[in-house]
PDB file of C-alpha atoms in Angstrom:
ATOM      1  CA  UNK V  13     -27.427 -30.459 -52.383  1.00 39.00           C
ATOM      2  CA  UNK V  14     -28.580 -34.064 -51.302  1.00 41.00           C
ATOM      3  CA  UNK V  15     -26.764 -36.611 -52.232  1.00 42.00           C
ATOM      4  CA  UNK V  16     -29.464 -38.734 -53.990  1.00 41.00           C
ATOM      5  CA  UNK V  17     -29.446 -35.641 -56.737  1.00 47.00           C
ATOM      6  CA  UNK V  18     -25.998 -36.942 -58.401  1.00 65.00           C
ATOM      7  CA  UNK V  19     -25.404 -40.010 -57.058  1.00 63.00           C
ATOM      8  CA  UNK V  20     -23.205 -41.198 -59.578  1.00 80.00           C
ATOM      9  CA  UNK V  21     -20.107 -38.386 -59.227  1.00 89.00           C
ATOM     10  CA  UNK V  22     -17.626 -39.417 -56.868  1.00 95.00           C
ATOM     11  CA  UNK V  23     -16.723 -38.043 -53.191  1.00 97.00           C
ATOM     12  CA  UNK V  24     -13.684 -36.206 -52.650  1.00 98.00           C
ATOM     13  CA  UNK V  25     -13.247 -36.685 -48.406  1.00 98.00           C
ATOM     14  CA  UNK V  26     -10.393 -34.353 -47.518  1.00 98.00           C
ATOM     15  CA  UNK V  27      -8.392 -34.823 -44.381  1.00 98.00           C
ATOM     16  CA  UNK V  28      -6.746 -31.808 -43.422  1.00 98.00           C
ATOM     17  CA  UNK V  29      -3.332 -31.295 -41.896  1.00 97.00           C
ATOM     18  CA  UNK V  30       0.531 -30.530 -42.246  1.00 96.00           C
ATOM     19  CA  UNK V  31       2.299 -33.580 -43.991  1.00 95.00           C
ATOM     20  CA  UNK V  32       5.806 -34.535 -42.512  1.00 94.00           C
ATOM     21  CA  UNK V  33       6.253 -36.590 -39.085  1.00 95.00           C
ATOM     22  CA  UNK V  34       6.970 -33.546 -36.842  1.00 96.00           C
ATOM     23  CA  UNK V  35       3.449 -32.439 -37.131  1.00 96.00           C
ATOM     24  CA  UNK V  36       1.987 -36.171 -37.576  1.00 96.00           C
ATOM     25  CA  UNK V  37       0.097 -36.343 -33.433  1.00 96.00           C
ATOM     26  CA  UNK V  38      -0.530 -32.518 -34.132  1.00 97.00           C
ATOM     27  CA  UNK V  39      -4.068 -31.476 -32.784  1.00 97.00           C
ATOM     28  CA  UNK V  40      -4.049 -29.950 -36.521  1.00 96.00           C
ATOM     29  CA  UNK V  41      -3.649 -32.967 -37.978  1.00 97.00           C
ATOM     30  CA  UNK V  42      -6.628 -34.713 -36.681  1.00 98.00           C
ATOM     31  CA  UNK V  43      -8.114 -34.843 -40.555  1.00 98.00           C
ATOM     32  CA  UNK V  44      -5.145 -36.327 -41.620  1.00 98.00           C
ATOM     33  CA  UNK V  45      -6.229 -39.040 -38.647  1.00 98.00           C
ATOM     34  CA  UNK V  46      -9.633 -39.691 -39.717  1.00 98.00           C
ATOM     35  CA  UNK V  47      -8.549 -40.172 -43.807  1.00 98.00           C
ATOM     36  CA  UNK V  48      -5.952 -43.009 -42.628  1.00 98.00           C
ATOM     37  CA  UNK V  49      -8.688 -44.843 -40.692  1.00 98.00           C
ATOM     38  CA  UNK V  50     -11.087 -44.035 -43.600  1.00 98.00           C
ATOM     39  CA  UNK V  51      -8.219 -46.099 -45.947  1.00 97.00           C
ATOM     40  CA  UNK V  52      -7.681 -48.580 -43.704  1.00 97.00           C
ATOM     41  CA  UNK V  53     -11.550 -49.166 -43.920  1.00 96.00           C
ATOM     42  CA  UNK V  54     -11.631 -49.482 -47.390  1.00 95.00           C
ATOM     43  CA  UNK V  55      -8.531 -51.323 -47.796  1.00 94.00           C
ATOM     44  CA  UNK V  56      -6.036 -48.826 -49.600  1.00 93.00           C
ATOM     45  CA  UNK V  57      -2.886 -46.758 -48.764  1.00 93.00           C
ATOM     46  CA  UNK V  58      -1.816 -43.904 -49.667  1.00 95.00           C
ATOM     47  CA  UNK V  59      -0.060 -43.017 -52.614  1.00 92.00           C
ATOM     48  CA  UNK V  60       1.038 -39.891 -55.128  1.00 89.00           C
ATOM     49  CA  UNK V  61      -1.868 -38.366 -56.998  1.00 78.00           C
ATOM     50  CA  UNK V  62       0.129 -37.547 -60.714  1.00 72.00           C
ATOM     51  CA  UNK V  63       0.734 -33.704 -60.612  1.00 75.00           C
ATOM     52  CA  UNK V  64      -1.010 -32.912 -57.520  1.00 77.00           C
ATOM     53  CA  UNK V  65       0.338 -32.307 -54.576  1.00 90.00           C
ATOM     54  CA  UNK V  66      -1.925 -34.848 -52.596  1.00 94.00           C
ATOM     55  CA  UNK V  67      -1.699 -38.448 -51.389  1.00 96.00           C
ATOM     56  CA  UNK V  68      -4.821 -40.152 -52.737  1.00 97.00           C
ATOM     57  CA  UNK V  69      -6.941 -43.661 -51.847  1.00 97.00           C
ATOM     58  CA  UNK V  70      -9.651 -44.564 -54.156  1.00 96.00           C
ATOM     59  CA  UNK V  71     -12.370 -46.937 -53.027  1.00 96.00           C
ATOM     60  CA  UNK V  72     -16.223 -47.495 -52.328  1.00 95.00           C
ATOM     61  CA  UNK V  73     -18.319 -47.495 -48.995  1.00 94.00           C
ATOM     62  CA  UNK V  74     -21.644 -48.099 -48.290  1.00 90.00           C
ATOM     63  CA  UNK V  75     -23.547 -51.577 -48.792  1.00 90.00           C
ATOM     64  CA  UNK V  76     -23.678 -53.177 -52.318  1.00 89.00           C
ATOM     65  CA  UNK V  77     -26.648 -51.488 -54.524  1.00 88.00           C
ATOM     66  CA  UNK V  78     -27.837 -47.747 -55.057  1.00 86.00           C
ATOM     67  CA  UNK V  79     -26.409 -46.670 -51.821  1.00 86.00           C
ATOM     68  CA  UNK V  80     -22.731 -47.833 -52.592  1.00 91.00           C
ATOM     69  CA  UNK V  81     -20.476 -44.624 -52.930  1.00 93.00           C
ATOM     70  CA  UNK V  82     -17.145 -44.005 -54.795  1.00 95.00           C
ATOM     71  CA  UNK V  83     -14.767 -42.104 -53.059  1.00 97.00           C
ATOM     72  CA  UNK V  84     -11.525 -40.481 -53.248  1.00 97.00           C
ATOM     73  CA  UNK V  85      -9.687 -40.242 -49.794  1.00 98.00           C
ATOM     74  CA  UNK V  86      -7.037 -36.904 -49.792  1.00 97.00           C
ATOM     75  CA  UNK V  87      -4.427 -35.709 -47.953  1.00 97.00           C
ATOM     76  CA  UNK V  88      -2.974 -32.475 -49.394  1.00 96.00           C
ATOM     77  CA  UNK V  89       0.539 -32.930 -49.008  1.00 95.00           C
ATOM     78  CA  UNK V  90       1.055 -28.706 -49.381  1.00 92.00           C
ATOM     79  CA  UNK V  91       1.169 -27.154 -45.643  1.00 91.00           C
ATOM     80  CA  UNK V  92      -2.502 -26.193 -44.359  1.00 94.00           C
ATOM     81  CA  UNK V  93      -2.380 -23.062 -45.428  1.00 94.00           C
ATOM     82  CA  UNK V  94      -1.804 -24.041 -49.273  1.00 96.00           C
ATOM     83  CA  UNK V  95      -4.411 -26.999 -48.912  1.00 96.00           C
ATOM     84  CA  UNK V  96      -6.857 -25.274 -51.755  1.00 96.00           C
ATOM     85  CA  UNK V  97      -4.533 -25.441 -54.891  1.00 95.00           C
ATOM     86  CA  UNK V  98      -4.051 -29.437 -54.016  1.00 96.00           C
ATOM     87  CA  UNK V  99      -7.759 -30.250 -53.389  1.00 96.00           C
ATOM     88  CA  UNK V 100      -9.245 -28.510 -56.423  1.00 96.00           C
ATOM     89  CA  UNK V 101      -6.657 -30.130 -58.940  1.00 95.00           C
ATOM     90  CA  UNK V 102      -7.824 -33.440 -57.418  1.00 95.00           C
ATOM     91  CA  UNK V 103     -11.710 -31.933 -57.755  1.00 95.00           C
ATOM     92  CA  UNK V 104     -10.970 -31.271 -61.485  1.00 94.00           C
ATOM     93  CA  UNK V 105      -9.389 -34.154 -62.006  1.00 93.00           C
ATOM     94  CA  UNK V 106     -11.992 -36.479 -60.453  1.00 94.00           C
ATOM     95  CA  UNK V 107     -14.743 -34.506 -61.937  1.00 94.00           C
ATOM     96  CA  UNK V 108     -16.041 -34.134 -58.282  1.00 96.00           C
ATOM     97  CA  UNK V 109     -18.769 -31.622 -57.926  1.00 96.00           C
ATOM     98  CA  UNK V 110     -18.209 -29.015 -54.859  1.00 96.00           C
ATOM     99  CA  UNK V 111     -20.873 -30.529 -52.895  1.00 96.00           C
ATOM    100  CA  UNK V 112     -19.349 -33.741 -53.150  1.00 97.00           C
ATOM    101  CA  UNK V 113     -15.932 -32.287 -51.530  1.00 98.00           C
ATOM    102  CA  UNK V 114     -16.150 -32.957 -47.177  1.00 98.00           C
ATOM    103  CA  UNK V 115     -13.072 -31.202 -45.264  1.00 98.00           C
ATOM    104  CA  UNK V 116     -12.321 -33.101 -42.045  1.00 98.00           C
ATOM    105  CA  UNK V 117     -10.685 -30.720 -39.778  1.00 98.00           C
ATOM    106  CA  UNK V 118      -9.843 -29.561 -36.375  1.00 97.00           C
ATOM    107  CA  UNK V 119     -12.362 -26.738 -34.989  1.00 97.00           C
ATOM    108  CA  UNK V 120     -10.616 -24.346 -32.096  1.00 96.00           C
ATOM    109  CA  UNK V 121     -14.808 -23.630 -31.177  1.00 94.00           C
ATOM    110  CA  UNK V 122     -16.003 -27.225 -30.346  1.00 96.00           C
ATOM    111  CA  UNK V 123     -15.214 -29.058 -26.763  1.00 97.00           C
ATOM    112  CA  UNK V 124     -12.591 -31.948 -27.570  1.00 97.00           C
ATOM    113  CA  UNK V 125     -14.177 -34.959 -29.253  1.00 96.00           C
ATOM    114  CA  UNK V 126     -17.358 -33.597 -30.246  1.00 97.00           C
ATOM    115  CA  UNK V 127     -18.892 -33.281 -33.840  1.00 98.00           C
ATOM    116  CA  UNK V 128     -20.214 -30.809 -35.957  1.00 97.00           C
ATOM    117  CA  UNK V 129     -21.348 -31.627 -39.687  1.00 98.00           C
ATOM    118  CA  UNK V 130     -22.661 -28.790 -41.946  1.00 97.00           C
ATOM    119  CA  UNK V 131     -22.534 -27.711 -45.488  1.00 97.00           C
ATOM    120  CA  UNK V 132     -21.152 -24.345 -46.688  1.00 97.00           C
ATOM    121  CA  UNK V 133     -20.421 -21.422 -44.117  1.00 94.00           C
ATOM    122  CA  UNK V 134     -17.138 -19.380 -43.194  1.00 93.00           C
ATOM    123  CA  UNK V 135     -13.839 -20.609 -42.465  1.00 92.00           C
ATOM    124  CA  UNK V 136     -13.939 -19.872 -38.555  1.00 90.00           C
ATOM    125  CA  UNK V 137     -10.672 -18.494 -39.215  1.00 90.00           C
ATOM    126  CA  UNK V 138      -9.195 -21.963 -40.555  1.00 94.00           C
ATOM    127  CA  UNK V 139      -6.187 -21.663 -42.994  1.00 95.00           C
ATOM    128  CA  UNK V 140      -7.151 -25.032 -44.610  1.00 96.00           C
ATOM    129  CA  UNK V 141     -11.013 -23.756 -44.888  1.00 97.00           C
ATOM    130  CA  UNK V 142      -9.905 -20.548 -46.040  1.00 97.00           C
ATOM    131  CA  UNK V 143      -7.635 -21.688 -49.253  1.00 97.00           C
ATOM    132  CA  UNK V 144     -10.136 -24.570 -50.007  1.00 97.00           C
ATOM    133  CA  UNK V 145     -12.915 -21.528 -49.988  1.00 97.00           C
ATOM    134  CA  UNK V 146     -10.378 -19.269 -51.913  1.00 97.00           C
ATOM    135  CA  UNK V 147      -9.888 -22.441 -54.787  1.00 97.00           C
ATOM    136  CA  UNK V 148     -13.324 -23.475 -55.420  1.00 97.00           C
ATOM    137  CA  UNK V 149     -16.462 -21.435 -53.293  1.00 96.00           C
ATOM    138  CA  UNK V 150     -17.527 -22.602 -49.930  1.00 96.00           C
ATOM    139  CA  UNK V 151     -20.335 -25.367 -50.800  1.00 97.00           C
ATOM    140  CA  UNK V 152     -18.922 -27.974 -49.700  1.00 98.00           C
ATOM    141  CA  UNK V 153     -19.258 -30.087 -46.430  1.00 98.00           C
ATOM    142  CA  UNK V 154     -17.146 -29.974 -43.453  1.00 98.00           C
ATOM    143  CA  UNK V 155     -16.816 -32.653 -40.647  1.00 98.00           C
ATOM    144  CA  UNK V 156     -15.502 -30.366 -37.769  1.00 98.00           C
ATOM    145  CA  UNK V 157     -13.909 -32.228 -34.816  1.00 98.00           C
ATOM    146  CA  UNK V 158     -13.349 -30.158 -32.104  1.00 97.00           C
ATOM    147  CA  UNK V 159     -10.157 -29.846 -30.454  1.00 97.00           C
ATOM    148  CA  UNK V 160     -11.519 -26.939 -27.762  1.00 96.00           C
ATOM    149  CA  UNK V 161      -9.995 -23.835 -27.025  1.00 94.00           C
ATOM    150  CA  UNK V 162      -6.090 -22.945 -25.680  1.00 94.00           C
ATOM    151  CA  UNK V 163      -5.643 -22.827 -21.719  1.00 89.00           C
ATOM    152  CA  UNK V 164      -4.526 -19.494 -20.556  1.00 90.00           C
ATOM    153  CA  UNK V 165      -3.214 -17.491 -22.892  1.00 91.00           C
ATOM    154  CA  UNK V 166      -1.210 -19.841 -24.857  1.00 92.00           C
ATOM    155  CA  UNK V 167      -1.299 -18.570 -28.559  1.00 95.00           C
ATOM    156  CA  UNK V 168      -3.792 -20.145 -30.990  1.00 93.00           C
ATOM    157  CA  UNK V 169      -1.191 -21.240 -33.170  1.00 92.00           C
ATOM    158  CA  UNK V 170       1.041 -22.598 -30.466  1.00 95.00           C
ATOM    159  CA  UNK V 171      -1.854 -24.844 -29.187  1.00 96.00           C
ATOM    160  CA  UNK V 172      -2.960 -26.586 -32.775  1.00 96.00           C
ATOM    161  CA  UNK V 173       0.419 -27.281 -33.739  1.00 95.00           C
ATOM    162  CA  UNK V 174       1.126 -29.188 -30.690  1.00 97.00           C
ATOM    163  CA  UNK V 175      -0.008 -33.059 -30.046  1.00 97.00           C
ATOM    164  CA  UNK V 176      -2.555 -33.724 -27.862  1.00 97.00           C
ATOM    165  CA  UNK V 177      -2.372 -34.114 -24.423  1.00 95.00           C
ATOM    166  CA  UNK V 178      -1.709 -37.604 -22.683  1.00 96.00           C
ATOM    167  CA  UNK V 179      -5.236 -37.362 -21.391  1.00 95.00           C
ATOM    168  CA  UNK V 180      -6.749 -36.456 -24.914  1.00 96.00           C
ATOM    169  CA  UNK V 181      -5.134 -39.453 -26.359  1.00 96.00           C
ATOM    170  CA  UNK V 182      -6.656 -41.816 -24.013  1.00 97.00           C
ATOM    171  CA  UNK V 183      -9.743 -41.014 -25.822  1.00 97.00           C
ATOM    172  CA  UNK V 184      -8.376 -39.934 -29.396  1.00 98.00           C
ATOM    173  CA  UNK V 185      -8.876 -43.513 -31.316  1.00 97.00           C
ATOM    174  CA  UNK V 186     -12.422 -43.411 -29.782  1.00 98.00           C
ATOM    175  CA  UNK V 187     -13.472 -40.240 -31.469  1.00 98.00           C
ATOM    176  CA  UNK V 188     -11.494 -40.374 -35.065  1.00 98.00           C
ATOM    177  CA  UNK V 189     -13.260 -43.698 -35.492  1.00 98.00           C
ATOM    178  CA  UNK V 190     -16.487 -41.657 -34.655  1.00 98.00           C
ATOM    179  CA  UNK V 191     -15.599 -39.285 -36.880  1.00 98.00           C
ATOM    180  CA  UNK V 192     -14.633 -41.595 -39.549  1.00 98.00           C
ATOM    181  CA  UNK V 193     -18.373 -42.928 -39.060  1.00 98.00           C
ATOM    182  CA  UNK V 194     -19.751 -39.896 -39.164  1.00 98.00           C
ATOM    183  CA  UNK V 195     -18.166 -39.347 -43.331  1.00 98.00           C
ATOM    184  CA  UNK V 196     -19.599 -42.527 -43.894  1.00 97.00           C
ATOM    185  CA  UNK V 197     -22.938 -41.615 -43.282  1.00 97.00           C
ATOM    186  CA  UNK V 198     -22.518 -38.273 -44.291  1.00 97.00           C
ATOM    187  CA  UNK V 199     -21.809 -40.023 -48.022  1.00 96.00           C
ATOM    188  CA  UNK V 200     -24.450 -42.497 -47.674  1.00 95.00           C
ATOM    189  CA  UNK V 201     -27.066 -41.209 -46.360  1.00 94.00           C
ATOM    190  CA  UNK V 202     -27.098 -37.523 -46.349  1.00 95.00           C
ATOM    191  CA  UNK V 203     -26.228 -34.661 -44.399  1.00 97.00           C
ATOM    192  CA  UNK V 204     -29.671 -34.128 -42.471  1.00 97.00           C
ATOM    193  CA  UNK V 205     -29.321 -38.012 -41.192  1.00 97.00           C
ATOM    194  CA  UNK V 206     -25.587 -37.512 -40.524  1.00 97.00           C
ATOM    195  CA  UNK V 207     -26.323 -34.704 -38.373  1.00 98.00           C
ATOM    196  CA  UNK V 208     -28.742 -35.838 -36.333  1.00 98.00           C
ATOM    197  CA  UNK V 209     -27.089 -39.329 -35.913  1.00 97.00           C
ATOM    198  CA  UNK V 210     -23.324 -37.335 -34.902  1.00 97.00           C
ATOM    199  CA  UNK V 211     -23.874 -33.442 -33.938  1.00 95.00           C
ATOM    200  CA  UNK V 212     -23.194 -33.314 -30.425  1.00 76.00           C
TER     201      UNK V 212
END
């Protein structure tokens, strides 16, 4: 769905992660990191969203005029594998079409710091996406933030629940900033423009 077909509807931008300080620096929580930066950009602070098990910030992004978009930034406060319920509750409350939902998440099959944007598709074993797709179908946007594959024989579950390495952290702020730019481009200018600019 092109963004121009329902420009008045808000966008729901969901950073995926696990709640709690012990998970804050994990690779699995890079979606939260991008959501936090976007909240800073719109000048908002995350707060509890009524009955939904999530924290939200409401704001607008884009230049004044027809490209200005109403957005709801969200961080589900369930654990990753239960993200679908809180996201669907927010989608219903804010009357967000599925095609205006954007999930920002870690992706094992992409090199560290690289981005891929797409609409729809499978979950590639990602429990947050799996839960969202079960809740309201797969026709939502994804901003996939590459974290690479675990070294040696390290189990995937251990790898995603570890903090970024010291070497990775040197570039993490830059990559999170670029992912936030990609989200804004997707919402303001559409998927094709965002893909041509940010897919790497």
